[in-house]
């Protein structure tokens, strides 16, 4: 999601990027008629992975 990217750019953590695994319904590019399911945005990098945001 765009707001997660904005937060990433503001905070500038030591990370490789963000990922949304499994293409959940409602995530960017997977919109389906207003339907959505909860999903996590993962921050990944050399020091490992962690949950960056939940939607």
PDB file of N, CA, C and O in Angstrom, residues 9-36:
ATOM      1  N   UNK A   9       9.733   5.419   3.413  1.00  0.00           N
ATOM      2  CA  UNK A   9      10.600   6.491   2.928  1.00  0.00           C
ATOM      3  C   UNK A   9      10.859   7.548   4.006  1.00  0.00           C
ATOM      4  O   UNK A   9      11.939   8.140   4.045  1.00  0.00           O
ATOM      5  N   UNK A  10       9.896   7.775   4.881  1.00  0.00           N
ATOM      6  CA  UNK A  10      10.087   8.723   5.985  1.00  0.00           C
ATOM      7  C   UNK A  10      11.038   8.169   7.041  1.00  0.00           C
ATOM      8  O   UNK A  10      11.912   8.865   7.536  1.00  0.00           O
ATOM      9  N   UNK A  11      10.869   6.891   7.398  1.00  0.00           N
ATOM     10  CA  UNK A  11      11.658   6.285   8.480  1.00  0.00           C
ATOM     11  C   UNK A  11      13.038   5.839   8.013  1.00  0.00           C
ATOM     12  O   UNK A  11      13.972   5.767   8.815  1.00  0.00           O
ATOM     13  N   UNK A  12      13.154   5.461   6.755  1.00  0.00           N
ATOM     14  CA  UNK A  12      14.420   4.983   6.182  1.00  0.00           C
ATOM     15  C   UNK A  12      15.118   3.905   7.023  1.00  0.00           C
ATOM     16  O   UNK A  12      16.295   4.028   7.364  1.00  0.00           O
ATOM     17  N   UNK A  13      14.408   2.808   7.352  1.00  0.00           N
ATOM     18  CA  UNK A  13      15.077   1.742   8.097  1.00  0.00           C
ATOM     19  C   UNK A  13      16.109   1.041   7.215  1.00  0.00           C
ATOM     20  O   UNK A  13      16.058   1.128   5.982  1.00  0.00           O
ATOM     21  N   UNK A  14      17.040   0.336   7.844  1.00  0.00           N
ATOM     22  CA  UNK A  14      18.039  -0.437   7.110  1.00  0.00           C
ATOM     23  C   UNK A  14      17.352  -1.699   6.593  1.00  0.00           C
ATOM     24  O   UNK A  14      17.244  -2.693   7.305  1.00  0.00           O
ATOM     25  N   UNK A  15      16.845  -1.645   5.374  1.00  0.00           N
ATOM     26  CA  UNK A  15      16.072  -2.756   4.833  1.00  0.00           C
ATOM     27  C   UNK A  15      16.185  -2.787   3.324  1.00  0.00           C
ATOM     28  O   UNK A  15      16.550  -1.794   2.691  1.00  0.00           O
ATOM     29  N   UNK A  16      15.850  -3.931   2.756  1.00  0.00           N
ATOM     30  CA  UNK A  16      15.867  -4.084   1.316  1.00  0.00           C
ATOM     31  C   UNK A  16      14.575  -3.633   0.657  1.00  0.00           C
ATOM     32  O   UNK A  16      14.566  -3.195  -0.476  1.00  0.00           O
ATOM     33  N   UNK A  17      13.466  -3.726   1.389  1.00  0.00           N
ATOM     34  CA  UNK A  17      12.193  -3.319   0.810  1.00  0.00           C
ATOM     35  C   UNK A  17      11.014  -3.882   1.551  1.00  0.00           C
ATOM     36  O   UNK A  17      11.141  -4.431   2.647  1.00  0.00           O
ATOM     37  N   UNK A  18       9.853  -3.763   0.935  1.00  0.00           N
ATOM     38  CA  UNK A  18       8.595  -4.252   1.494  1.00  0.00           C
ATOM     39  C   UNK A  18       8.028  -5.331   0.589  1.00  0.00           C
ATOM     40  O   UNK A  18       8.236  -5.305  -0.622  1.00  0.00           O
ATOM     41  N   UNK A  19       7.270  -6.246   1.179  1.00  0.00           N
ATOM     42  CA  UNK A  19       6.611  -7.294   0.407  1.00  0.00           C
ATOM     43  C   UNK A  19       5.261  -7.608   1.033  1.00  0.00           C
ATOM     44  O   UNK A  19       5.080  -7.472   2.247  1.00  0.00           O
ATOM     45  N   UNK A  20       4.317  -8.017   0.191  1.00  0.00           N
ATOM     46  CA  UNK A  20       3.024  -8.519   0.656  1.00  0.00           C
ATOM     47  C   UNK A  20       2.899  -9.926   0.090  1.00  0.00           C
ATOM     48  O   UNK A  20       2.538 -10.106  -1.076  1.00  0.00           O
ATOM     49  N   UNK A  21       3.224 -10.938   0.908  1.00  0.00           N
ATOM     50  CA  UNK A  21       3.187 -12.307   0.407  1.00  0.00           C
ATOM     51  C   UNK A  21       1.767 -12.816   0.146  1.00  0.00           C
ATOM     52  O   UNK A  21       0.810 -12.340   0.744  1.00  0.00           O
ATOM     53  N   UNK A  22       1.642 -13.754  -0.746  1.00  0.00           N
ATOM     54  CA  UNK A  22       0.421 -14.518  -1.015  1.00  0.00           C
ATOM     55  C   UNK A  22      -0.664 -13.779  -1.778  1.00  0.00           C
ATOM     56  O   UNK A  22      -1.747 -14.303  -1.954  1.00  0.00           O
ATOM     57  N   UNK A  23      -0.445 -12.546  -2.224  1.00  0.00           N
ATOM     58  CA  UNK A  23      -1.424 -11.799  -3.013  1.00  0.00           C
ATOM     59  C   UNK A  23      -2.825 -11.822  -2.384  1.00  0.00           C
ATOM     60  O   UNK A  23      -3.788 -12.262  -3.010  1.00  0.00           O
ATOM     61  N   UNK A  24      -2.989 -11.350  -1.144  1.00  0.00           N
ATOM     62  CA  UNK A  24      -4.306 -11.389  -0.499  1.00  0.00           C
ATOM     63  C   UNK A  24      -5.321 -10.463  -1.177  1.00  0.00           C
ATOM     64  O   UNK A  24      -4.952  -9.426  -1.730  1.00  0.00           O
ATOM     65  N   UNK A  25      -6.587 -10.839  -1.126  1.00  0.00           N
ATOM     66  CA  UNK A  25      -7.656 -10.024  -1.699  1.00  0.00           C
ATOM     67  C   UNK A  25      -7.691  -8.678  -0.983  1.00  0.00           C
ATOM     68  O   UNK A  25      -7.680  -8.613   0.242  1.00  0.00           O
ATOM     69  N   UNK A  26      -7.692  -7.607  -1.743  1.00  0.00           N
ATOM     70  CA  UNK A  26      -7.723  -6.260  -1.195  1.00  0.00           C
ATOM     71  C   UNK A  26      -6.372  -5.582  -1.161  1.00  0.00           C
ATOM     72  O   UNK A  26      -6.287  -4.376  -0.975  1.00  0.00           O
ATOM     73  N   UNK A  27      -5.297  -6.347  -1.338  1.00  0.00           N
ATOM     74  CA  UNK A  27      -3.974  -5.732  -1.408  1.00  0.00           C
ATOM     75  C   UNK A  27      -3.827  -5.053  -2.769  1.00  0.00           C
ATOM     76  O   UNK A  27      -4.580  -5.346  -3.701  1.00  0.00           O
ATOM     77  N   UNK A  28      -2.890  -4.111  -2.923  1.00  0.00           N
ATOM     78  CA  UNK A  28      -2.738  -3.415  -4.196  1.00  0.00           C
ATOM     79  C   UNK A  28      -2.573  -4.388  -5.363  1.00  0.00           C
ATOM     80  O   UNK A  28      -1.762  -5.305  -5.318  1.00  0.00           O
ATOM     81  N   UNK A  29      -3.398  -4.205  -6.372  1.00  0.00           N
ATOM     82  CA  UNK A  29      -3.384  -5.081  -7.538  1.00  0.00           C
ATOM     83  C   UNK A  29      -4.298  -6.276  -7.401  1.00  0.00           C
ATOM     84  O   UNK A  29      -4.523  -6.999  -8.366  1.00  0.00           O
ATOM     85  N   UNK A  30      -4.840  -6.500  -6.219  1.00  0.00           N
ATOM     86  CA  UNK A  30      -5.733  -7.637  -5.988  1.00  0.00           C
ATOM     87  C   UNK A  30      -7.117  -7.177  -5.504  1.00  0.00           C
ATOM     88  O   UNK A  30      -7.800  -7.880  -4.783  1.00  0.00           O
ATOM     89  N   UNK A  31      -7.520  -5.960  -5.897  1.00  0.00           N
ATOM     90  CA  UNK A  31      -8.826  -5.458  -5.514  1.00  0.00           C
ATOM     91  C   UNK A  31      -9.898  -6.272  -6.228  1.00  0.00           C
ATOM     92  O   UNK A  31      -9.784  -6.566  -7.403  1.00  0.00           O
ATOM     93  N   UNK A  32     -10.949  -6.646  -5.497  1.00  0.00           N
ATOM     94  CA  UNK A  32     -12.019  -7.469  -6.079  1.00  0.00           C
ATOM     95  C   UNK A  32     -13.373  -6.976  -5.576  1.00  0.00           C
ATOM     96  O   UNK A  32     -13.878  -7.468  -4.570  1.00  0.00           O
ATOM     97  N   UNK A  33     -13.913  -5.969  -6.225  1.00  0.00           N
ATOM     98  CA  UNK A  33     -15.261  -5.515  -5.916  1.00  0.00           C
ATOM     99  C   UNK A  33     -15.473  -5.090  -4.476  1.00  0.00           C
ATOM    100  O   UNK A  33     -16.523  -5.367  -3.908  1.00  0.00           O
ATOM    101  N   UNK A  34     -14.503  -4.435  -3.872  1.00  0.00           N
ATOM    102  CA  UNK A  34     -14.654  -3.964  -2.503  1.00  0.00           C
ATOM    103  C   UNK A  34     -14.364  -5.017  -1.445  1.00  0.00           C
ATOM    104  O   UNK A  34     -14.423  -4.734  -0.257  1.00  0.00           O
ATOM    105  N   UNK A  35     -14.084  -6.243  -1.854  1.00  0.00           N
ATOM    106  CA  UNK A  35     -13.748  -7.300  -0.900  1.00  0.00           C
ATOM    107  C   UNK A  35     -12.320  -7.128  -0.425  1.00  0.00           C
ATOM    108  O   UNK A  35     -11.465  -6.635  -1.151  1.00  0.00           O
ATOM    109  N   UNK A  36     -12.059  -7.556   0.794  1.00  0.00           N
ATOM    110  CA  UNK A  36     -10.682  -7.548   1.280  1.00  0.00           C
ATOM    111  C   UNK A  36     -10.533  -8.552   2.403  1.00  0.00           C
ATOM    112  O   UNK A  36     -11.518  -8.990   2.992  1.00  0.00           O
TER     113      UNK A  36
END
